[in-house]
CSV table of C-alpha atoms and ligand atoms in Angstrom, one decimal:
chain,number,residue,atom,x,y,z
A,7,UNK,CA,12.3,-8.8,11.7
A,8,UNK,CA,15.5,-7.1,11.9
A,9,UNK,CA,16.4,-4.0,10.8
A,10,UNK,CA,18.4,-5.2,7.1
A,11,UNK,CA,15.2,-8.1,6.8
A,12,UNK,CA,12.4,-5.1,6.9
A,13,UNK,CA,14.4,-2.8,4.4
A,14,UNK,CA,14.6,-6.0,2.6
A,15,UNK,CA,10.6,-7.0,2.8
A,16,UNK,CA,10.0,-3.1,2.0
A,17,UNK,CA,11.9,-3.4,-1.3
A,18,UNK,CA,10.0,-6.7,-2.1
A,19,UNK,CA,6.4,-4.8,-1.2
A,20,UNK,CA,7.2,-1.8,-3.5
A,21,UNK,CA,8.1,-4.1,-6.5
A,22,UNK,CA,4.8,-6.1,-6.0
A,23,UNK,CA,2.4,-2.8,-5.1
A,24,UNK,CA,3.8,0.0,-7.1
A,25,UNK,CA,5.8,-1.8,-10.2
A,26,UNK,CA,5.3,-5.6,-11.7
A,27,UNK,CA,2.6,-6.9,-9.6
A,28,UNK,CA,1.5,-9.5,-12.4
A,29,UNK,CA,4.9,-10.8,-12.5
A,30,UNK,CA,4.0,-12.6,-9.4
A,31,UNK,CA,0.4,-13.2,-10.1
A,32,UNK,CA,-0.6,-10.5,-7.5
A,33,UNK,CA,-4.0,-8.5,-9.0
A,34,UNK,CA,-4.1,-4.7,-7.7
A,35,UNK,CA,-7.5,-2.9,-8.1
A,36,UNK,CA,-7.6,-0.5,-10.9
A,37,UNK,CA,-8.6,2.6,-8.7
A,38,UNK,CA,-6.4,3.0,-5.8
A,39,UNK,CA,-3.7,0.1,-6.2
A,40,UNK,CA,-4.3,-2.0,-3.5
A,41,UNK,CA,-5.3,-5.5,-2.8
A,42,UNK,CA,-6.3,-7.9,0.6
A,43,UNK,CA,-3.0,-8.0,3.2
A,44,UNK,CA,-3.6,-11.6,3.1
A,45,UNK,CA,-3.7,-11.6,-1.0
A,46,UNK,CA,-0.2,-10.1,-0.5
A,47,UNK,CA,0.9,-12.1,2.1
A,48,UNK,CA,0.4,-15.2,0.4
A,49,UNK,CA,2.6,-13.7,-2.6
A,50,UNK,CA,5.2,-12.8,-0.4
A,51,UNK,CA,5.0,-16.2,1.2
A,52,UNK,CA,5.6,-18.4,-1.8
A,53,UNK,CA,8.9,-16.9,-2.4
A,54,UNK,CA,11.1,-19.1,-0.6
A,55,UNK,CA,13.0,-16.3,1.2
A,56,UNK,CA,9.8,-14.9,3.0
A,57,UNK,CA,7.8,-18.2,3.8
A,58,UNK,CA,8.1,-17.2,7.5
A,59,UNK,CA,7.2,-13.6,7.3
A,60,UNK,CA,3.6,-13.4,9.1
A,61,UNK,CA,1.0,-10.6,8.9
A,62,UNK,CA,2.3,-8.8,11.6
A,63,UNK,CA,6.3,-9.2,9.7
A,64,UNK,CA,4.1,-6.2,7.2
A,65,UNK,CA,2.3,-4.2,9.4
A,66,UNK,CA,5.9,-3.6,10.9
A,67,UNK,CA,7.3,-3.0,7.7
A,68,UNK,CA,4.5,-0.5,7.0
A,69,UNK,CA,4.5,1.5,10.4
A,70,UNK,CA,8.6,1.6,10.5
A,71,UNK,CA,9.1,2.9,6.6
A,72,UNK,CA,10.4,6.4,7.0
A,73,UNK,CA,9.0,7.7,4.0
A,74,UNK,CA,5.4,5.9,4.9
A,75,UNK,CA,5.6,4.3,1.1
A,76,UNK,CA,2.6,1.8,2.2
A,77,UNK,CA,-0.8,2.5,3.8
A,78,UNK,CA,-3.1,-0.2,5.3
A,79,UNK,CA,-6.8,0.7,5.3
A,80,UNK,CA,-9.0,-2.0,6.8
A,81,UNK,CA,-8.2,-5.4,5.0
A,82,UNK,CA,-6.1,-3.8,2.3
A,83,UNK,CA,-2.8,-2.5,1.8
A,84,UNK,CA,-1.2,-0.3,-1.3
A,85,UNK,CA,2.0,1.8,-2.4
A,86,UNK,CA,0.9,5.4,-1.3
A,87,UNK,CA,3.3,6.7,-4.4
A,88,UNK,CA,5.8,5.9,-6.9
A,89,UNK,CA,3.9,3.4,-8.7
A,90,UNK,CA,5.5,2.7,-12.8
A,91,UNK,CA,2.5,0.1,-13.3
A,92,UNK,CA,-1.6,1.1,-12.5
A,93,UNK,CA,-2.0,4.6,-12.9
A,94,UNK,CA,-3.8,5.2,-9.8
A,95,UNK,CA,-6.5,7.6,-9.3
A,96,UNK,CA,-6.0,10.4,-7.0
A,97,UNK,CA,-8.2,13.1,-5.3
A,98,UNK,CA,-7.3,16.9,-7.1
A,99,UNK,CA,-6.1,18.9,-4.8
A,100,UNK,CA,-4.6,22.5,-4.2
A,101,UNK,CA,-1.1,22.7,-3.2
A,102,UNK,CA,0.7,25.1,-1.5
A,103,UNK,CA,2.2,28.0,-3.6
A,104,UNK,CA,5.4,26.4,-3.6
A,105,UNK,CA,6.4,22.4,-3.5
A,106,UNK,CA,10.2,20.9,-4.1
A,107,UNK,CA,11.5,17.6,-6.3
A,108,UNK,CA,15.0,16.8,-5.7
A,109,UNK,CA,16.9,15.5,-8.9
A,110,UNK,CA,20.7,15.4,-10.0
A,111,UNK,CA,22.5,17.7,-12.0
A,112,UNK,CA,22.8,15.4,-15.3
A,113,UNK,CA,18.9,15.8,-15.7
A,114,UNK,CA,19.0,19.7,-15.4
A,115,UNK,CA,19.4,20.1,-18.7
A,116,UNK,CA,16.4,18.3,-20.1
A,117,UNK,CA,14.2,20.1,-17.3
A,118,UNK,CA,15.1,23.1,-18.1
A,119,UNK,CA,13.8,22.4,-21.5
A,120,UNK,CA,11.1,20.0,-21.3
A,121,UNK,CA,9.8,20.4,-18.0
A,122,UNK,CA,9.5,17.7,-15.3
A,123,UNK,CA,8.3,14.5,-17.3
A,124,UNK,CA,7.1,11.6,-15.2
A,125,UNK,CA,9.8,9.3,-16.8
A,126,UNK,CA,9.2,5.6,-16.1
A,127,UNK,CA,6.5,6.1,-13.0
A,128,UNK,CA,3.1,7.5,-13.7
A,129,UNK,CA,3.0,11.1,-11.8
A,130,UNK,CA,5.9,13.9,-11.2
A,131,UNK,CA,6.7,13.6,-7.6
A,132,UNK,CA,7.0,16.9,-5.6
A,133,UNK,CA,7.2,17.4,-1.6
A,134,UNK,CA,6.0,20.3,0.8
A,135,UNK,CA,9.4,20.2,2.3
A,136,UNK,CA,13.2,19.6,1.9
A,137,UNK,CA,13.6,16.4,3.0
A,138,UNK,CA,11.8,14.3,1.0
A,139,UNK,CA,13.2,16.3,-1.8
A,140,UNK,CA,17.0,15.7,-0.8
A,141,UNK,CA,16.6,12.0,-0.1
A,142,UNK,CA,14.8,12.0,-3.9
A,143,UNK,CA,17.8,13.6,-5.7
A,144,UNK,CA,20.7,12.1,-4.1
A,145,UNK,CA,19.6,8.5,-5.6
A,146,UNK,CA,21.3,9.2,-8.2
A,147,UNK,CA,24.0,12.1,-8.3
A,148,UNK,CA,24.9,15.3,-7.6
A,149,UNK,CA,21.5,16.4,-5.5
A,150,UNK,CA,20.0,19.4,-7.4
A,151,UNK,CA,16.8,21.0,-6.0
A,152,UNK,CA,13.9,22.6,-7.5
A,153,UNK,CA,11.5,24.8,-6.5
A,154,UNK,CA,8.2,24.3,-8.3
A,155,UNK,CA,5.5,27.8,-8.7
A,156,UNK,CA,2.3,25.7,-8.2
A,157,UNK,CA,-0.2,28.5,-8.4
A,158,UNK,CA,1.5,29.2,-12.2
A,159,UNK,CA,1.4,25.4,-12.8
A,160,UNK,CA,-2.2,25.3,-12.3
A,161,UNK,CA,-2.5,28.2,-14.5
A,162,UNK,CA,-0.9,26.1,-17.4
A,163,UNK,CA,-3.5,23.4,-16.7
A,164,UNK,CA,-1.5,21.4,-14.2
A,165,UNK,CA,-3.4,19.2,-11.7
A,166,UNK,CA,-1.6,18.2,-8.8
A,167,UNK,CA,-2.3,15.1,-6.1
A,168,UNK,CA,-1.9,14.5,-2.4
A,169,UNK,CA,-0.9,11.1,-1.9
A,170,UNK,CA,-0.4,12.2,2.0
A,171,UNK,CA,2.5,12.6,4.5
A,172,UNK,CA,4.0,15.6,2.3
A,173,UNK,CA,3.9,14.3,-1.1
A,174,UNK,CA,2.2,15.9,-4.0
A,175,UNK,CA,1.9,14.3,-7.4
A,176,UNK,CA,1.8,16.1,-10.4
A,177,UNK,CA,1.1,15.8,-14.2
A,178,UNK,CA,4.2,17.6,-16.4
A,179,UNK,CA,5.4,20.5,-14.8
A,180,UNK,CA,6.1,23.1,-17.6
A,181,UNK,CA,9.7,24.5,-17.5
A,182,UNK,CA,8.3,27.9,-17.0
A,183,UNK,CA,6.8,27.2,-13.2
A,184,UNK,CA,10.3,25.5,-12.4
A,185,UNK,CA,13.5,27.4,-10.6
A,186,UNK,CA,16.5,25.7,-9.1
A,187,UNK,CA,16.9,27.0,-5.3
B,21,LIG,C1,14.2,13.1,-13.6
B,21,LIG,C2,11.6,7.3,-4.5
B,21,LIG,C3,15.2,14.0,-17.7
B,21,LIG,C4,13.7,13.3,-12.2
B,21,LIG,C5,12.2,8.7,-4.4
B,21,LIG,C6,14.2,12.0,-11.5
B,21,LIG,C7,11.0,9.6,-4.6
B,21,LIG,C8,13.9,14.1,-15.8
B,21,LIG,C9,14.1,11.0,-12.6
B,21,LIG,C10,10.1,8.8,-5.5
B,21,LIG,C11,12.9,14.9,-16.5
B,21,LIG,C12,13.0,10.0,-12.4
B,21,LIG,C13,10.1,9.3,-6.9
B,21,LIG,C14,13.2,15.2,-17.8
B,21,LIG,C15,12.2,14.5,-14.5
B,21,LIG,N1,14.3,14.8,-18.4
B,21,LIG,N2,15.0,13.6,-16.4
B,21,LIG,N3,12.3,16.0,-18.5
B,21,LIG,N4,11.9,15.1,-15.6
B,21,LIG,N5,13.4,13.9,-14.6
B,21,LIG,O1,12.8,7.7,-9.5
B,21,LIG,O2,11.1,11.8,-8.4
B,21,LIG,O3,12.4,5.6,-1.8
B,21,LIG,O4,11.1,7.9,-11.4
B,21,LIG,O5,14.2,14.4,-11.6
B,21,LIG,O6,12.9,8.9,-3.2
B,21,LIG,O7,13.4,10.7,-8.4
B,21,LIG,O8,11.3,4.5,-3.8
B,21,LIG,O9,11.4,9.8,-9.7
B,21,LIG,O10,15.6,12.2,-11.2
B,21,LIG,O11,10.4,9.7,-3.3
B,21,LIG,O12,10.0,5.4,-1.8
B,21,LIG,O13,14.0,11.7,-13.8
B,21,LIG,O14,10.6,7.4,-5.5
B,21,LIG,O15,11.0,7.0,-3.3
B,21,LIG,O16,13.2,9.2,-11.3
B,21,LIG,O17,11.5,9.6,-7.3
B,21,LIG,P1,12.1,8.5,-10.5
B,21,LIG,P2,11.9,10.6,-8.4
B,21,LIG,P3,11.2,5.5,-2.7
């Protein structure tokens, strides 16, 4: 696959493993949001754009994703974050004191009031670093980033996620534990 083709097949694989998987008939399990490579090959497959795409066509996609949105374990695959459909269950874990979320300056208001609100997925997401942050908030605007007081969040009765390579998910984040940087 060429470069455009994978970001392409990437796009395809978060809508079937993070958002409207029944759409296309595709059944994730209710615990960690995954399902049989082959199960999801054969979805992608019987869309006429990616009958030729071949096991190997997703591993690819998989390895080369910058953010690492998709882990294979064994036989099955899943969406490692950002998923608006299945709330998946994560392991509790304890962040470090401070993690980031990168949003745009039209939302700032209604953070600094209500907190940091899931909106249409099912966790906050926060990073350890910047980057992840930046390439967050710029989707849509003027990139505005937050620093998030973990060790008061957990206070308020926060429980937080790793969902690996940097990224923490959170319930609401009270206004109180957020600052802009
Ligand atoms: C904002 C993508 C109003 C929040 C990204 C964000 C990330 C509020 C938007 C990952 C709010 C939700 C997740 C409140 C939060 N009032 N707006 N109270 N609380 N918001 O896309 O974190 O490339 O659902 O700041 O890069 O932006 O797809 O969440 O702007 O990594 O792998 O509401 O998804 O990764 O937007 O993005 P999203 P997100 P991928």
């Amino acid at each position: 696959l060429n470069h455009s083709a994978e970001v392409s097949l990437s796009k395809f694989m978060t809508k079937l493993l993070r958002h409207t998987p029944q759409q296309y008939g595709l059944f994730l399990d209710p615990e960690d949001g995954s399902c049989l490579l082959e199960e999801l090959l054969a979805v992608i497959n019987a869309a006429p754009k990616w009958s030729h795409i071949t096991e190997e066509d997703i591993r690819q996609t998989v390895t080369n994703s910058e953010k690492q949105r998709f882990a294979i374990e064994g036989e099955r695959v899943k969406a490692r974050y950002g998923h608006s459909h299945t709330k998946v269950a994560y392991e509790p874990g304890t962040p470090p004191s401070v993690l980031y979320h990168g949003t745009h300056q039209n939302a700032l208001p209604a953070i600094v009031k209500e907190g940091l609100q899931p909106m249409g997925r099912q966790y906050v997401h926060l990073s350890e670093g910047l980057h992840f942050a930046t390439l967050a908030g710029s989707r849509r605007g003027k990139l505005v980033l937050l620093a998030v007081d973990t060790v008061k969040a957990v206070e308020s009765g926060v429980t937080f996620y790793y969902a690996g390579n940097e990224v923490w998910l959170a319930e609401p984040v009270p206004p109180a534990c957020i600052a802009p940087l």
